[in-house]
mmCIF file of C-alpha atoms in Angstrom:
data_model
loop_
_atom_site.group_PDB
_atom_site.id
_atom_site.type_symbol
_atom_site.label_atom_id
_atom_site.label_comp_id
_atom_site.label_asym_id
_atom_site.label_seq_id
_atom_site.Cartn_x
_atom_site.Cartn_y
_atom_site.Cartn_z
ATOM 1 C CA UNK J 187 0.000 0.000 0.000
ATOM 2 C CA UNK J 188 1.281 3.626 -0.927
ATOM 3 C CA UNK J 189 1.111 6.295 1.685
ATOM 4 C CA UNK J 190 -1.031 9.063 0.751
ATOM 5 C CA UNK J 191 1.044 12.364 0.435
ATOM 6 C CA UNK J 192 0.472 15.012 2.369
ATOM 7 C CA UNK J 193 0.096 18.409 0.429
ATOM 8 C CA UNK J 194 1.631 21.296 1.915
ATOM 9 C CA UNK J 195 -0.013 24.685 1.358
ATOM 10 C CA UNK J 196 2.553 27.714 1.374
ATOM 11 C CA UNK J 197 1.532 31.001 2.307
ATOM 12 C CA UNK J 198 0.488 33.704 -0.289
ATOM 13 C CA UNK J 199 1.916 36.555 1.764
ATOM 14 C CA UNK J 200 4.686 36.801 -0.623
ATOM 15 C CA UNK J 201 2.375 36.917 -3.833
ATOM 16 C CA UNK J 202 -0.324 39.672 -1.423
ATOM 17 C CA UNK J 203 2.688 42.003 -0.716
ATOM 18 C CA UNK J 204 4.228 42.014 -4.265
ATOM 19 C CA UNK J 205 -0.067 42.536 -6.038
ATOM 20 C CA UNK J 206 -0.126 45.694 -3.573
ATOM 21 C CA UNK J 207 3.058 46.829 -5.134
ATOM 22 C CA UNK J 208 2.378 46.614 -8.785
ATOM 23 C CA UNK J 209 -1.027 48.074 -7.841
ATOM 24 C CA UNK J 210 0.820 51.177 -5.982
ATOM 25 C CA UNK J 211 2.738 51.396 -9.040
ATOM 26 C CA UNK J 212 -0.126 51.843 -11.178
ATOM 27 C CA UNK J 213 -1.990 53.864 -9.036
ATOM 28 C CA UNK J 214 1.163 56.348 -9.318
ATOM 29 C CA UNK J 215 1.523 56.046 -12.776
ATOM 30 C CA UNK J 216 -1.777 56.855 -14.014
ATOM 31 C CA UNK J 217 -1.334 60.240 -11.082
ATOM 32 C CA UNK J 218 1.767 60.717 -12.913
ATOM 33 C CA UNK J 219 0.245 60.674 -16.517
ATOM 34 C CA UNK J 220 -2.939 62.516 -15.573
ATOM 35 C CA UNK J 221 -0.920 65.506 -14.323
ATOM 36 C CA UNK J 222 1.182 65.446 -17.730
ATOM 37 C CA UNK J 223 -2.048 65.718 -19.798
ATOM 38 C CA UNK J 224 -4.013 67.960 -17.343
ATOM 39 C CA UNK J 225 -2.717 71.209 -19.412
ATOM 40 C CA UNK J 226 -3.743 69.538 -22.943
ATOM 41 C CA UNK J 227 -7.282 69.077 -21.333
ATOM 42 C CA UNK J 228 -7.908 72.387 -20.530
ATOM 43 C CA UNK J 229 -6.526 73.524 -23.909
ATOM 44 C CA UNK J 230 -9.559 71.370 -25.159
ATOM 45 C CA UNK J 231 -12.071 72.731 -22.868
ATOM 46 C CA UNK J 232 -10.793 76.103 -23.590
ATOM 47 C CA UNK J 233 -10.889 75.475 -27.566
ATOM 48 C CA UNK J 234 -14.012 73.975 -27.399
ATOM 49 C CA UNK J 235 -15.945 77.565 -25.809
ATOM 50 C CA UNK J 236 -13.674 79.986 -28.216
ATOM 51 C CA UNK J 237 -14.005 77.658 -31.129
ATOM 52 C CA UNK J 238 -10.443 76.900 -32.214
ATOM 53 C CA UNK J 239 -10.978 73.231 -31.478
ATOM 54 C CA UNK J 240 -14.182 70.871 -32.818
ATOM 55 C CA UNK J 241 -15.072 67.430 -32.245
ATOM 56 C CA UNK J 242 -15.091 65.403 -35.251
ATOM 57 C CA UNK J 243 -18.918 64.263 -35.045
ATOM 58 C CA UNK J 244 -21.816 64.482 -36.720
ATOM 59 C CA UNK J 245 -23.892 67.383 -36.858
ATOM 60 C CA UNK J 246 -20.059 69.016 -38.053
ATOM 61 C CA UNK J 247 -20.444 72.607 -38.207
ATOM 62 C CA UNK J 248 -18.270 73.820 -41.288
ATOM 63 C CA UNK J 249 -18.308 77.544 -40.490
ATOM 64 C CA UNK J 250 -15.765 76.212 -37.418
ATOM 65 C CA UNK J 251 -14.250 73.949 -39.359
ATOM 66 C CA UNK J 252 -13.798 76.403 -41.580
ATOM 67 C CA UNK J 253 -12.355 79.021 -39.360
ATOM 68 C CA UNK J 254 -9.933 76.137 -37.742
ATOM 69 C CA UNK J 255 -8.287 76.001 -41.092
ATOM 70 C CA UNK J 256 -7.855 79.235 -41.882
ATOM 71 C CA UNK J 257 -6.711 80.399 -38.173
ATOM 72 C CA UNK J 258 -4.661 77.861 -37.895
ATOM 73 C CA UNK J 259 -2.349 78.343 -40.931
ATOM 74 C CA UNK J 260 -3.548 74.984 -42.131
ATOM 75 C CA UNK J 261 -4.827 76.028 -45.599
ATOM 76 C CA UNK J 262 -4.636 80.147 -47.403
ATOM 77 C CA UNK J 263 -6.421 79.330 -50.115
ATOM 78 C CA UNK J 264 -10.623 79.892 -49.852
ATOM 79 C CA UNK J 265 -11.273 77.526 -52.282
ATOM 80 C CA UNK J 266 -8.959 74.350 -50.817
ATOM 81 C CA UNK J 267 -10.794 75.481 -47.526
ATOM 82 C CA UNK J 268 -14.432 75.381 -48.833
ATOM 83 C CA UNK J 269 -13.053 71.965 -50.545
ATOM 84 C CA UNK J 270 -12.119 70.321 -47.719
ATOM 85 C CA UNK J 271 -14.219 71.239 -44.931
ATOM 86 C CA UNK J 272 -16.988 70.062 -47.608
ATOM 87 C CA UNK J 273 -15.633 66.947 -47.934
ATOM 88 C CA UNK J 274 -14.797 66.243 -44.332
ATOM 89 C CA UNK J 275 -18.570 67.514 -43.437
ATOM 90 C CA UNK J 276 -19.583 64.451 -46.142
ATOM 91 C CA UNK J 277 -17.566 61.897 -44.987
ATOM 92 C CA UNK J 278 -18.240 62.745 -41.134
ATOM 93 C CA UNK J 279 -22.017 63.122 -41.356
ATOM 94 C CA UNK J 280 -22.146 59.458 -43.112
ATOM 95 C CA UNK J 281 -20.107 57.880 -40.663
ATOM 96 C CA UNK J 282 -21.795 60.237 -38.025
ATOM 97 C CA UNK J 283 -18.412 59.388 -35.633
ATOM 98 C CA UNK J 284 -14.954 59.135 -36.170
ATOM 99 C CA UNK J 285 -13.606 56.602 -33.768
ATOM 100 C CA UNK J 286 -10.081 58.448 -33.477
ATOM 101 C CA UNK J 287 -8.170 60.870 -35.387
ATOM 102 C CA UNK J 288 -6.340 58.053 -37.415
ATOM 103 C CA UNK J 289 -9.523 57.291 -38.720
ATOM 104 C CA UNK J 290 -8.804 60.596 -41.241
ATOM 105 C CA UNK J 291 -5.873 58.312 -42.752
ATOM 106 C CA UNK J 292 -8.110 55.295 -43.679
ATOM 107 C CA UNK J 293 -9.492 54.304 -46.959
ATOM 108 C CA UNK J 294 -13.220 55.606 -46.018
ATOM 109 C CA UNK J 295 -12.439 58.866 -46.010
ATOM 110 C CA UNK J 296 -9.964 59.070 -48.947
ATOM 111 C CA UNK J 297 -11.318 61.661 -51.851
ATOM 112 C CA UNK J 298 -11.925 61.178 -54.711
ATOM 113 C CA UNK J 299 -8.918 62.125 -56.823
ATOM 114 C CA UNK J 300 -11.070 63.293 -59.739
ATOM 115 C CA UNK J 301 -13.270 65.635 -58.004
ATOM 116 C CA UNK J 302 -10.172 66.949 -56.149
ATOM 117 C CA UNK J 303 -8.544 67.366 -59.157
ATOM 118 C CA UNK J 304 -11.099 69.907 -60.723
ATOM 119 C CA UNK J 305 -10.726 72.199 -57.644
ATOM 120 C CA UNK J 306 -7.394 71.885 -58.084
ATOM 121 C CA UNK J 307 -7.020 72.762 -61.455
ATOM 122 C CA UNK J 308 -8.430 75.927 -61.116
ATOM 123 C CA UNK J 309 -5.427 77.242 -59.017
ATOM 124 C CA UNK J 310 -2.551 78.931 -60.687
ATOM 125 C CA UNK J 311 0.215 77.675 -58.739
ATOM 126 C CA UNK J 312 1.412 74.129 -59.588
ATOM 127 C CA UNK J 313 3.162 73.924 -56.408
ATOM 128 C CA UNK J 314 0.558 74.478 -54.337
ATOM 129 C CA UNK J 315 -1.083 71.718 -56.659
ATOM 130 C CA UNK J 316 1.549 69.417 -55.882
ATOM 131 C CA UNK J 317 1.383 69.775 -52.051
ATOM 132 C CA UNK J 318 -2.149 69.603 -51.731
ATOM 133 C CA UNK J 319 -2.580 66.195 -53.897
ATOM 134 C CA UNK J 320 0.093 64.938 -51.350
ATOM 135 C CA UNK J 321 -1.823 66.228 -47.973
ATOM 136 C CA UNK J 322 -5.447 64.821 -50.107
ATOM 137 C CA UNK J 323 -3.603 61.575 -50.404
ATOM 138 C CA UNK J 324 -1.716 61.056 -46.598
ATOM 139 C CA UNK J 325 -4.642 62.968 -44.538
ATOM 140 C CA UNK J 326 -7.852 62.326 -46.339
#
């Protein structure tokens, strides 16, 4: 006949001690990160009463959009700008939410290159022409 072994049971105080210390840690690093990002979220807040910051869902308003662009050195010409923001408007209101800002890079809300192209035409400056096809293509 075998003897039965006996199974030992060995204290979790080790394992207890080290979870609270990975869980300080976190606690301290998500203090740490808030207070890095606190100043970007009150930019928002701030830019979301004066109007130099808009949230990418549907209803868009294009007048903001609009003025975004044009404050922010983004685009001079009032064509590109009506363009755009027209486009953007379209492609937001069908979607009705982007789910991040990456989403702007992602084959739904590409242009099409023909329609771009006849705005684009119409400008005098080829190398304005050339820079815009590139930003159409890598942000749109």
């Amino acid at each position: 006949m075998k003897k039965k072994q006996k199974i030992e049971l060995h204290s979790r105080n080790i394992e207890r001690l080290l979870l609270a210390f990975v869980t300080l840690i976190m606690i301290l690093m998500a203090f740490s990160y808030y207070n890095h990002i606190k100043k970007e979220l009150q930019d928002a807040e701030e830019g979301y009463a004066n109007g130099t910051v808009i949230n990418l869902a549907a209803p868009l308003k294009t007048e903001t959009l609009k003025n975004i662009f044009t404050k922010g050195g983004y685009f001079t010409d009032a064509r590109y700008i009506s363009f755009i923001t027209g486009n953007v408007k379209q492609k937001v209101d069908e979607q009705q939410r982007l789910p991040n800002l990456g989403a702007l890079n992602k084959v739904p809300m590409l242009i099409d290159a023909a329609s771009f192209y006849k705005v684009a035409a119409s400008l005098e400056s080829s190398g304005i022409l050339i820079r815009w096809r590139t930003w159409v293509l890598i942000q749109l």
